[in-house]
Coordinates of C-alpha atoms and ligand atoms in Angstrom, one line a residue:
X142 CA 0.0 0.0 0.0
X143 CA 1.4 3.9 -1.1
X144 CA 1.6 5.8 2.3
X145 CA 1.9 9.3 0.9
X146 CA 4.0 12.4 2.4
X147 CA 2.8 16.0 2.3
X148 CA 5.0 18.5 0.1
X149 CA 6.0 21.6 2.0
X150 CA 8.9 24.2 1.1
X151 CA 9.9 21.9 -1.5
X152 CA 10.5 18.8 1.4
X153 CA 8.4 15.8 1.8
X154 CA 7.1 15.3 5.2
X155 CA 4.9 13.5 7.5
X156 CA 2.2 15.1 9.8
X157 CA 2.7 16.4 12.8
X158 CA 0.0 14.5 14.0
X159 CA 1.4 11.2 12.5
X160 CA -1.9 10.3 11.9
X161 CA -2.9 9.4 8.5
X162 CA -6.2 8.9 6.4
X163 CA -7.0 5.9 4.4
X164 CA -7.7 6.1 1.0
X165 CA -10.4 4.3 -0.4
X166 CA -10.8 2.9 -4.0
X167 CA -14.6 3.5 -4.9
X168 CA -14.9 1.0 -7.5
X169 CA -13.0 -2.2 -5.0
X170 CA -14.2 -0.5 -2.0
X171 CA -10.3 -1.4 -0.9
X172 CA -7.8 1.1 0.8
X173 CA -5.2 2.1 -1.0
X174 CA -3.4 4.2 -0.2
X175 CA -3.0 6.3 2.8
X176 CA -2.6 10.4 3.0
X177 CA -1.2 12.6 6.3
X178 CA -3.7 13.4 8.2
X179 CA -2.9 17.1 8.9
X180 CA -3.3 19.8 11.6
X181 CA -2.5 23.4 12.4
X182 CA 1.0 23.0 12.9
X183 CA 1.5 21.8 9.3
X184 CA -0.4 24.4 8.0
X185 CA 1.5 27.0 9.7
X186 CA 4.7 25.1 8.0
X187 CA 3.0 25.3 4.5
X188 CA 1.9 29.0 4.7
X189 CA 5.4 30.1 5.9
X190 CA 7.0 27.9 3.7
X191 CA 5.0 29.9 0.6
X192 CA 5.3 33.3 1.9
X193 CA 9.0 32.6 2.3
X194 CA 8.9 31.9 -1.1
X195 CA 7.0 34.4 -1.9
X196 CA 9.6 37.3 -0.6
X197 CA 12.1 34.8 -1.9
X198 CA 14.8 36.2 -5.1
X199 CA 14.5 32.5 -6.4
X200 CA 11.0 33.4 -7.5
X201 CA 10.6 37.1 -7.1
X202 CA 13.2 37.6 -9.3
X203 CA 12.1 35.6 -12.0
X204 CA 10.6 38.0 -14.8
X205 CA 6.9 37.5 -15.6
X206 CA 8.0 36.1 -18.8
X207 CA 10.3 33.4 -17.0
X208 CA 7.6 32.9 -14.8
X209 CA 5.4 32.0 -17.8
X210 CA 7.9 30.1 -19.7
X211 CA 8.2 28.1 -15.9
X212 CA 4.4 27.5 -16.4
X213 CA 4.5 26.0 -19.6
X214 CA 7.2 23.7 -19.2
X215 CA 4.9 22.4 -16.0
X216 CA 2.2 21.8 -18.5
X217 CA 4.1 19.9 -20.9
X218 CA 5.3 17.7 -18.2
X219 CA 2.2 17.2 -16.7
X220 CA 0.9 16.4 -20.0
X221 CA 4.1 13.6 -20.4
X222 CA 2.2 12.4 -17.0
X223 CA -1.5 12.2 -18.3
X224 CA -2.1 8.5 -18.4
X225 CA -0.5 8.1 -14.7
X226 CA -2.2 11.2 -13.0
X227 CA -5.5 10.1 -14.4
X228 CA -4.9 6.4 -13.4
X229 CA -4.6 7.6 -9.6
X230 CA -7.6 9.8 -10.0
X231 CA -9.9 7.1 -11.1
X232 CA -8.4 4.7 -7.5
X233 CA -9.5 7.4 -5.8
X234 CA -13.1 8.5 -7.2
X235 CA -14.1 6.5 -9.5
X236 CA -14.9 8.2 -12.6
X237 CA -14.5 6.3 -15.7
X238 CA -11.1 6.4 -17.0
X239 CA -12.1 8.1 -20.3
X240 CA -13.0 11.2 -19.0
X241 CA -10.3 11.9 -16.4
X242 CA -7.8 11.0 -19.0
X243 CA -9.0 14.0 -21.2
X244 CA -9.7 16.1 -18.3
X245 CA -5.9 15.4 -17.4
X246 CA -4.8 15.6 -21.0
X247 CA -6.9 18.9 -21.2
X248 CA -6.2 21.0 -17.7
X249 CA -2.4 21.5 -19.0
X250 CA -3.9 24.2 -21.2
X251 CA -4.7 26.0 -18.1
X252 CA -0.8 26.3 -17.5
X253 CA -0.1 27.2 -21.1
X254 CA -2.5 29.9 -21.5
X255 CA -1.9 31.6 -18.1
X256 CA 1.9 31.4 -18.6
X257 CA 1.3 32.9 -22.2
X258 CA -0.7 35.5 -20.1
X259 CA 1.9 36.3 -17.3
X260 CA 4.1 38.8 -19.2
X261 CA 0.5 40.9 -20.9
X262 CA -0.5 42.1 -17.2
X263 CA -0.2 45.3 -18.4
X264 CA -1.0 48.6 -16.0
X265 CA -2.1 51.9 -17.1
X266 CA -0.5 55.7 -16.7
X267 CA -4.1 57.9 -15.9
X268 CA -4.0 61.3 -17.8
X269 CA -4.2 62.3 -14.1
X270 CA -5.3 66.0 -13.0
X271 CA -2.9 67.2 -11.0
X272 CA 0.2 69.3 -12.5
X273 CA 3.9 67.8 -12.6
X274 CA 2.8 64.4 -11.6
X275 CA 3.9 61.0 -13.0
X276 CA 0.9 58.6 -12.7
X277 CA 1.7 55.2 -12.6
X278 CA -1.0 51.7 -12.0
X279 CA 0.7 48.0 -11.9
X280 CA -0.8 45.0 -10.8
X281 CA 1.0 43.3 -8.2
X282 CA 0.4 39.3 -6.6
X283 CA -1.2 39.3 -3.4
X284 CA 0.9 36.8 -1.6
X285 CA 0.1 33.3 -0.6
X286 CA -2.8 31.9 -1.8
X287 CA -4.5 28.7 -1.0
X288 CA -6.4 26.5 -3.2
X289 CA -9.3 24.0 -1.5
X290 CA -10.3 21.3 -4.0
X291 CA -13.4 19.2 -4.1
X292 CA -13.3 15.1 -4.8
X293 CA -15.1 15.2 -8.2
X294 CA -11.9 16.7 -10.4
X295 CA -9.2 17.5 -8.0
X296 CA -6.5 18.1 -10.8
X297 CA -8.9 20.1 -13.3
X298 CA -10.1 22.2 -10.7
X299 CA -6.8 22.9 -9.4
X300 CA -5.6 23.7 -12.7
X301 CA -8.3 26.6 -12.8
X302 CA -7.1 28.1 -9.3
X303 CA -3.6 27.3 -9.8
X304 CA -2.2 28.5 -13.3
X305 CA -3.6 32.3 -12.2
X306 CA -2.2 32.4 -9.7
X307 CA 0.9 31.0 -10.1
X308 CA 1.0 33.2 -13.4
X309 CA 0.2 36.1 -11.7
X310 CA 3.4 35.9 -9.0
X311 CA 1.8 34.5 -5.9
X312 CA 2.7 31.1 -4.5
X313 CA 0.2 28.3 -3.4
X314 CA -0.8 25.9 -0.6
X315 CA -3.1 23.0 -2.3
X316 CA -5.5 21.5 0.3
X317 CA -6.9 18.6 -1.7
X318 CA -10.5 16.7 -0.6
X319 CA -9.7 14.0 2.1
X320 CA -10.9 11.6 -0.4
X321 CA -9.0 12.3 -3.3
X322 CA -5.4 13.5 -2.5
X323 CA -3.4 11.4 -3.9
X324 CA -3.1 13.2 -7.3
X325 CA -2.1 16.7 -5.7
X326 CA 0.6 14.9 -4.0
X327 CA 1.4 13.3 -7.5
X328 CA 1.3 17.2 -8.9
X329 CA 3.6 18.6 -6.4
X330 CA 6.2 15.9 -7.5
X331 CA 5.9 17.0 -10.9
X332 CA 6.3 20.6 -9.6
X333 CA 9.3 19.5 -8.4
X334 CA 10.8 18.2 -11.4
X335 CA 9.7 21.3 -13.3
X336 CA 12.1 23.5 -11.6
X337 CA 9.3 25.8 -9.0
X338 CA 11.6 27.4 -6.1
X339 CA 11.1 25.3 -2.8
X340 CA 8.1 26.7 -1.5
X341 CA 6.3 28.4 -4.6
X342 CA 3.6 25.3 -4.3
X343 CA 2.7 23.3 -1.1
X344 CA 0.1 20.9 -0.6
X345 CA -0.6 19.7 2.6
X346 CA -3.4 17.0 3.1
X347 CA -6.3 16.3 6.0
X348 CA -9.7 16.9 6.6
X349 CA -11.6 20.3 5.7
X350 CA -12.8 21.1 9.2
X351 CA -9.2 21.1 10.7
X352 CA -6.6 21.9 7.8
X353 CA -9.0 23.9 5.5
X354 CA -10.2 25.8 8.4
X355 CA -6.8 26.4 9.4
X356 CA -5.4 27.0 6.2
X357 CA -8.4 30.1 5.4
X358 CA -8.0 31.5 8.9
X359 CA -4.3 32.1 8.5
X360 CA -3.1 35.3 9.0
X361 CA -0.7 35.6 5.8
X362 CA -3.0 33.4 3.6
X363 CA -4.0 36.5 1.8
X364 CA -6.5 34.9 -0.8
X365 CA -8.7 31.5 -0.8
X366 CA -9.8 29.9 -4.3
X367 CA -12.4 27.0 -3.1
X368 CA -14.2 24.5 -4.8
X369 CA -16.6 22.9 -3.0
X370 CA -20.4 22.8 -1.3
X371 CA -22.4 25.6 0.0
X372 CA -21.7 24.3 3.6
X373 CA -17.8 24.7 3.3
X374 CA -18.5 27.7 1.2
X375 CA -20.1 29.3 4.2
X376 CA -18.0 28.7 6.8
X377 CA -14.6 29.5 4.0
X378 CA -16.7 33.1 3.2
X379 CA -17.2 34.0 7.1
X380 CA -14.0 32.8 8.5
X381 CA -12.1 34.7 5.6
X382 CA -14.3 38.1 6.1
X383 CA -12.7 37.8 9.8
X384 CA -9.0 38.9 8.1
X385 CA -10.4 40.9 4.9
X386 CA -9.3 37.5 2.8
X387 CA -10.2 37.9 -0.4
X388 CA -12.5 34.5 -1.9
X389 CA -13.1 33.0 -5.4
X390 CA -16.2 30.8 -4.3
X391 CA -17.4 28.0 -7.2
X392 CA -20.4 26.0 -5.1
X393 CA -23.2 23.7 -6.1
X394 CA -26.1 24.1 -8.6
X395 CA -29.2 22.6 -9.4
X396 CA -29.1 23.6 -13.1
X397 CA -32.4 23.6 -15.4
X398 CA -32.3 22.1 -19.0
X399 CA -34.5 23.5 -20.7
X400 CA -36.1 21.6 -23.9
X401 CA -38.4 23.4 -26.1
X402 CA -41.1 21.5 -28.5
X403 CA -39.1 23.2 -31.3
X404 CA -35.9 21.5 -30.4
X405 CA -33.9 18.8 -32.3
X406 CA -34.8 16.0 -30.0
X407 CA -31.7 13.7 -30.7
X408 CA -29.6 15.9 -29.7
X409 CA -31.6 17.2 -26.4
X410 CA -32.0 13.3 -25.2
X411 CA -28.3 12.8 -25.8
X412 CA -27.2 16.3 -23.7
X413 CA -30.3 15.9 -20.9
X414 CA -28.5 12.3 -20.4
X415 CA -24.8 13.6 -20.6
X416 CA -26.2 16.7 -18.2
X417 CA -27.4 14.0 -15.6
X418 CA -25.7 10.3 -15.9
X419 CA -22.2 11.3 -16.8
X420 CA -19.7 11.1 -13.8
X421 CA -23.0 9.4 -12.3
X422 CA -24.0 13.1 -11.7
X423 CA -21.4 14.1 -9.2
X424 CA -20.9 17.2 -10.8
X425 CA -21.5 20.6 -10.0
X426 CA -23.1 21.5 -13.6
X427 CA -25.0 19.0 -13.3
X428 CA -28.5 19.5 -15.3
X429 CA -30.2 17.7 -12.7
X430 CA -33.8 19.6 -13.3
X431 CA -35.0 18.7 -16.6
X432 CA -37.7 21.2 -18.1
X433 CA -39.5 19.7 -20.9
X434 CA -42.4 21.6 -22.7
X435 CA -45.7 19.8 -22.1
X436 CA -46.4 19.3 -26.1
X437 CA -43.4 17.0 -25.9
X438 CA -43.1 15.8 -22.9
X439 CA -44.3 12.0 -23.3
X440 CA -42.2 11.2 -26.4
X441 CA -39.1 13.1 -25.1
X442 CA -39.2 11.1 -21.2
X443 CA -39.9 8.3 -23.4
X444 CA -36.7 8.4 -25.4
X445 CA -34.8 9.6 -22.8
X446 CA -35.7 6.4 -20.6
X447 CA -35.0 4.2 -23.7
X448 CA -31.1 5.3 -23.9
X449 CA -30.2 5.8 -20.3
X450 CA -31.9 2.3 -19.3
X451 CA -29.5 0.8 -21.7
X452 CA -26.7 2.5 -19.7
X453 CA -23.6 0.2 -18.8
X454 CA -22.7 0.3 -15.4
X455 CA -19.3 -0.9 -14.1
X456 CA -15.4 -0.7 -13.6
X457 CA -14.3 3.0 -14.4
X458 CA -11.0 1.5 -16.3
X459 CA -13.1 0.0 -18.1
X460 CA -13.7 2.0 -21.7
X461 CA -17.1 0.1 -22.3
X462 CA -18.5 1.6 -19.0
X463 CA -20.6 4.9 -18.9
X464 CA -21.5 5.2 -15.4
X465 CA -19.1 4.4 -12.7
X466 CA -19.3 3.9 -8.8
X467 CA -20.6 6.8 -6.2
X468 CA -17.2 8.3 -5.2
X469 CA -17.7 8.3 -1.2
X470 CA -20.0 6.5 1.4
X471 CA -21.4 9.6 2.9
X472 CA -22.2 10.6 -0.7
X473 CA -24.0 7.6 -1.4
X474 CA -25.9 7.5 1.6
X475 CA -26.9 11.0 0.5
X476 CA -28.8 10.0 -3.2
X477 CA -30.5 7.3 -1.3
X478 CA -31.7 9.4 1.2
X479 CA -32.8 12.4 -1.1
X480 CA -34.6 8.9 -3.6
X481 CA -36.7 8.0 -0.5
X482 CA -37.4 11.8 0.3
X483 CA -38.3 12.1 -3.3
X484 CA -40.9 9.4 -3.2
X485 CA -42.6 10.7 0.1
X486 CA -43.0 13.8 -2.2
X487 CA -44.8 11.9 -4.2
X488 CA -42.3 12.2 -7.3
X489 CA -42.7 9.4 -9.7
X490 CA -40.1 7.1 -9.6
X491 CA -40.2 6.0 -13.5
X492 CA -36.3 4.8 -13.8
X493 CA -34.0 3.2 -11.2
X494 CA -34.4 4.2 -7.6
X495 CA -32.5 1.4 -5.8
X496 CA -28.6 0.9 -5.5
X497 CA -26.9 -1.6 -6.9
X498 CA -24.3 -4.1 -6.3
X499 CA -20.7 -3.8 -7.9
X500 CA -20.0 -6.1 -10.7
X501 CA -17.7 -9.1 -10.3
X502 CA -17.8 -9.4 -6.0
X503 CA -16.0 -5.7 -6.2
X504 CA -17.5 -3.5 -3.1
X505 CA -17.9 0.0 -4.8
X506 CA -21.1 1.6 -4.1
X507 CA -23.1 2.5 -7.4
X508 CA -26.6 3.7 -7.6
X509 CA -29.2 3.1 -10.7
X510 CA -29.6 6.1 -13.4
X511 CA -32.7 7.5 -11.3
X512 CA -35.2 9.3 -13.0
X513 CA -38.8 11.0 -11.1
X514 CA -41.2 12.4 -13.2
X515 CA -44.4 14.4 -11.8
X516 CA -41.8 17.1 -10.0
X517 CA -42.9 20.3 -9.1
X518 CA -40.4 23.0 -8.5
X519 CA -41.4 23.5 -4.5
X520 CA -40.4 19.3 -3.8
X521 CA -37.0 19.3 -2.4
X522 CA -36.1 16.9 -5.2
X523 CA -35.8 20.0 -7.6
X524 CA -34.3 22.8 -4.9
X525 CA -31.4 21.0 -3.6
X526 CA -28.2 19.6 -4.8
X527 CA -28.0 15.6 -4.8
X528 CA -25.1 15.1 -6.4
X529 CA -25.7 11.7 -8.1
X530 CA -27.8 10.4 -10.5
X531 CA -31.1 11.3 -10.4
X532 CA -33.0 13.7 -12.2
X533 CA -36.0 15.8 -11.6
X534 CA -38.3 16.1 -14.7
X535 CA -40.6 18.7 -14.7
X536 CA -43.0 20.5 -17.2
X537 CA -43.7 23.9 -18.7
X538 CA -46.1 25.2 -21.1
X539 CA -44.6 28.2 -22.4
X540 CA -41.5 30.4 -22.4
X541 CA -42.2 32.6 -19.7
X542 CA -43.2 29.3 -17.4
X543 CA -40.1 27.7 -18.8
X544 CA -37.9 30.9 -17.0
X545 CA -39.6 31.2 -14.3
X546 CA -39.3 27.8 -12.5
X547 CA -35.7 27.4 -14.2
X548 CA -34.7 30.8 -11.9
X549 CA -37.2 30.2 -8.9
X550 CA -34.1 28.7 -7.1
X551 CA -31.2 29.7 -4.8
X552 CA -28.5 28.1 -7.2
X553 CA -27.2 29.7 -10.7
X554 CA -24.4 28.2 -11.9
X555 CA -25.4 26.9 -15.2
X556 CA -28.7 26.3 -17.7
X557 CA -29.1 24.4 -21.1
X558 CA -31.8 25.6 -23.7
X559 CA -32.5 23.3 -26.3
X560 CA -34.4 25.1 -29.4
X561 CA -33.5 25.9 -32.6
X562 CA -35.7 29.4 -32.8
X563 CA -33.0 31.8 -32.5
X564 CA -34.8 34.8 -30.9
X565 CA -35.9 32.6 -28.1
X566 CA -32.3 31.2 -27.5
X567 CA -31.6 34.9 -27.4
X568 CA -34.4 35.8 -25.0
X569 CA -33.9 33.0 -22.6
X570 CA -30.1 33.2 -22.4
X571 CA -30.2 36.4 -21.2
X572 CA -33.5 36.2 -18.8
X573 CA -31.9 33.0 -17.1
X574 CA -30.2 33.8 -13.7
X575 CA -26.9 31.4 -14.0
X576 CA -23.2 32.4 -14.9
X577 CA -23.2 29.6 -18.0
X578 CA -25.8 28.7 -20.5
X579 CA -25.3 26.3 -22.8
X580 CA -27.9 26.5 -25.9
X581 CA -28.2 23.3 -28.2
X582 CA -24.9 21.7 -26.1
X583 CA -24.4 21.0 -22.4
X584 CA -21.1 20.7 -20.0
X585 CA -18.5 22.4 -21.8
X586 CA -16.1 24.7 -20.4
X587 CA -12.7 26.3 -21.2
X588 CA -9.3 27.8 -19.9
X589 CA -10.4 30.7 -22.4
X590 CA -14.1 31.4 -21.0
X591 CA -15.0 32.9 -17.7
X592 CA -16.8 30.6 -15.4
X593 CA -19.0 30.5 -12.0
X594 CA -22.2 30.9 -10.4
X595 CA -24.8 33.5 -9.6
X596 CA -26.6 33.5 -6.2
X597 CA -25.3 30.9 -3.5
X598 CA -23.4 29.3 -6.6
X599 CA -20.6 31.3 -5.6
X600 CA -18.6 34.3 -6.2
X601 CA -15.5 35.1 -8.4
X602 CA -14.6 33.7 -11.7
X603 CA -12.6 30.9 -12.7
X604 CA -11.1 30.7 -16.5
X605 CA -10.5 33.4 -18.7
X606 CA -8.4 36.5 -18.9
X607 CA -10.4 38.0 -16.1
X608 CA -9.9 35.0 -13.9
X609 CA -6.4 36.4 -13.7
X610 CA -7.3 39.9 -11.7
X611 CA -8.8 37.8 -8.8
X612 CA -5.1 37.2 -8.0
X613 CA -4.1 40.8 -8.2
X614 CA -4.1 44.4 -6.3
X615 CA -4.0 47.7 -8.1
X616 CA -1.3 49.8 -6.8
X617 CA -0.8 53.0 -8.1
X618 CA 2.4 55.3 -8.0
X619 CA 2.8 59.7 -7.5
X620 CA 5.8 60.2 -9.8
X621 CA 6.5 64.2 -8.9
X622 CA 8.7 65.8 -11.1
X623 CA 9.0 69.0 -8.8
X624 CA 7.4 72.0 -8.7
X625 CA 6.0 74.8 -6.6
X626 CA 5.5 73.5 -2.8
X627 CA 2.3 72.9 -2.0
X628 CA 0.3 74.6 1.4
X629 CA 1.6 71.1 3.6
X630 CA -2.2 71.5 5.5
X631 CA -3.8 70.9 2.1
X632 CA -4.7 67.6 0.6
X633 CA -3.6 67.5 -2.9
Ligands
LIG290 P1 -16.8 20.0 0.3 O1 -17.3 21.4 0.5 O2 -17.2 19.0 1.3 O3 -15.2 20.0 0.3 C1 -14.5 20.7 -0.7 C2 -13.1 21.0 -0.1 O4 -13.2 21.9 1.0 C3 -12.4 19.7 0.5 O5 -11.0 19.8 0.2 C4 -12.7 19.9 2.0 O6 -11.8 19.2 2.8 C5 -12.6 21.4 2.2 N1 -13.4 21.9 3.3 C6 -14.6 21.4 3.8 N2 -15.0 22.2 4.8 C7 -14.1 23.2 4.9 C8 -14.0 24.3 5.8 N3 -14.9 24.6 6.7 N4 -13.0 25.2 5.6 C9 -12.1 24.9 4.6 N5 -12.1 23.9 3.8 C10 -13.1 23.0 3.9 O7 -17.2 19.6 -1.1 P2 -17.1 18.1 -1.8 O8 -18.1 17.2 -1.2 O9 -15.6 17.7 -1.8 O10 -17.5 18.4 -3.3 C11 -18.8 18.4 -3.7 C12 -19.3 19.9 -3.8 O11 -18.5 20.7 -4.6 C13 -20.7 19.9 -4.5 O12 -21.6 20.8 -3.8 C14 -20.4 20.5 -5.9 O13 -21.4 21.1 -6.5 C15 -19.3 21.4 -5.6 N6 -18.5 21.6 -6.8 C16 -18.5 22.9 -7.3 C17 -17.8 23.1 -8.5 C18 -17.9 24.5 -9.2 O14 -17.0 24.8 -10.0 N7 -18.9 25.3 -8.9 C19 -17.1 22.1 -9.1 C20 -17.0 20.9 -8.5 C21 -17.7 20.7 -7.3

């Protein structure tokens, strides 16, 4: 069995505690691994560690276009290391093989286009309005920042938080999810090999209440990028408003996808099934309320039941599987729970509903592709976040019903329309309350396109150019060139 070591300042290290945390494969149900079970005092070791770093000459005085050149070296490395980064993602949660291996294949773009980005942080010189002054605005790095990752896509969603601000001069502590750590401690070896200053990226290990906490309540931790629920959200958002820490939030969602009678069907049953069944729904886009316009909504549950009933479920290395294991017990004992409180709703159960039992005496945890029709949008089956496979079917008879019950929620992180009239994919991307709509396509996203949620689906971007200022202050600089000397009891 791997017993993993936590990475700080560049050494590899074992918890203060020396406790550690079993890993578990979802699929086998076996340990495999174990990861250090951290504490405060290791914390306090990673933060210095990174602020060192941060004053350090070894990476202050790399120029920004080193630093980016540092960045995309790191990417083409951890691209050499696809196959085996995604191999240890899958032990530890399960999702099929396939996707992680593009998500891992795909998140080194994240370090080539920030590092292509670090030296084009341009300032400004305001045409200011005062006489014989030299006005002067840079962005500057904020310091250490610490990145909290959730168990779906700990690598991909570290990539988001990581490249900015790396590429913007700040150095990192990585706090993985207890359940899934093993792959951050595989990234901070490759760090390692890529040449980052001791120090520039930490990852210390251990459970969110006593680490994370720790880690956001730090007094030089001067920015937290979390991925995670709204309950963690919360308590990151108040403890970090104690210290004035700034906070990229990306939380749940309960997203609507919407199809209209005027949509191409084929298509809409193919992305309502990839919105709910793929990564057996434990994903925070998930379109797990599906909208469907009365005049279609037989035939459309119809075909939808036809090709998700056919759905293979098994091993997630295996390439003929399409929906793997539930990644962690507490999760799974979660869809169960929110099945039954579906049924006492009185939601029809017309697919699945039960668990099942992994293939070939294997003890993962897997649940059937759930599907209740009869939903109405005041059941707690359509107003809060499962997190597995089961989706919510409800129905709508026009556009203005359609947006109404799609934004009659607390969440907004993402929406599907499915239509091909163009002015209504106009009118109902714009009137939907959520920070990504996807029209006639569902679940993509990009290093190049801002991401996040409205309402309690968080706060910040991730991706895109503008992702970058969330790891950057404005300073701005009085050049005088002389002059008359002003009345000293006068502000200027
Ligand atoms: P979680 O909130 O339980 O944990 C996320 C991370 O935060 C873990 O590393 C955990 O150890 C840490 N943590 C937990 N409590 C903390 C605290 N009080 N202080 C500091 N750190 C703390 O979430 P999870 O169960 O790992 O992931 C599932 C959730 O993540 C779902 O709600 C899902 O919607 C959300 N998610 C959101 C996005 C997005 O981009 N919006 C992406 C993926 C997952």
């Amino acid at each position: 069995m791997q017993k993993y070591q936590m990475y700080i300042g560049g050494e590899w290290c074992d918890p203060a505690s020396n406790e550690w945390i079993d890993t578990v494969n979802p699929y086998s149900g076996e340990v495999w691994a174990q990861i250090p079970k951290g504490g405060a005092a290791d914390v306090d070791a990673a933060v210095s560690a990174a602020d060192a770093a941060f004053r350090s000459s070894e990476w202050r005085g790399l120029t920004a276009t080193q630093r980016g050149k540092l960045l995309c070296q790191f990417g083409d490395i951890l691209a050499d290391n696809a196959e085996s980064l995604a191999e240890i993602e899958v032990r530890d949660n399960g999702k099929l093989y396939a996707e992680v291996l593009n998500q891992c294949r795909y998140m080194t773009q994240w370090y080539q286009y920030y590092g292509g980005l670090a030296d084009k942080i341009e300032g400004s010189v305001p045409p200011v309005d005062k006489p014989n002054i030299l006005n002067l605005t840079k962005h500057e790095p904020l310091g250490v920042c610490a990145c909290i990752t959730p168990w779906n896509s700990p690598l991909l969603l570290l990539a988001w938080k990581a490249a900015p601000a790396l590429a913007a001069g700040n150095t990192i502590v990585i706090k993985p999810s207890e359940y899934t750590s093993a792959s951050s401690l595989e990234f901070a070896r490759i760090s390692q090999e890529a040449g980052f200053p001791p120090g520039a990226i930490n990852v210390i290990t251990g459970l969110g209440a006593d680490v994370g906490e720790a880690l956001v309540r730090h007094d030089k931790v001067r920015k937290v990028a979390f991925t995670g629920g709204e309950e963690g959200g919360r308590s990151v958002n108040s403890a970090a408003a104690d210290d004035f820490t700034r906070v990229t939030l990306e939380l749940g969602g309960k997203s609507a996808n919407i199809v209209f009678d005027d949509a191409n069907l084929d298509q809409a049953v193919s992305g309502a099934i990839s919105g709910i069944f793929a990564a057996s729904g434990q994903t925070c886009i998930a379109g797990s309320r599906l909208l469907l316009q009365d005049s279609i909504h037989d035939e459309f549950l119809e075909r939808l039941l036809d090709m998700a009933g056919q759905a293979r479920i098994g091993d997630p290395m295996n390439a003929d599987t399409q929906v793997g294991p539930i990644t962690t017990e507490p999760q799974y004992h979660k869809i169960l729970e929110y099945i039954e409180i579906a049924k006492g709703e009185g939601a029809t159960c017309v697919m699945g509903g039960e668990p099942v039992l992994a293939p070939d005496g294997n003890k993962g945890l897997f649940v059937q592709p759930t599907v209740f029709s009869n939903v109405t949008n005041e059941m707690r089956i359509a107003q809060e976040e499962v997190f597995g496979p089961v989706l919510s079917v409800l129905r709508f008879s026009d556009e203005e019903e359609a947006i109404a019950i799609a934004n009659d929620i607390k969440y907004g992180l993402a929406a599907g329309v499915w239509t091909q009239n163009l002015k209504r994919a106009i009118t109902v991307s714009e009137r939907l309350e959520a920070g990504t709509i996807w029209v006639n396509t569902y679940r993509s996203t990009s290093y190049t396109t801002p991401f996040g949620g409205y309402k309690a689906s968080g706060l910040g971007r991730e991706n895109g150019m503008e992702s970058i200022k969330e790891y950057l202050q404005t300073k701005s600089i009085w050049l005088s060139s002389g002059g008359s000397v002003a009345n000293p009891y006068m502000r200027r």
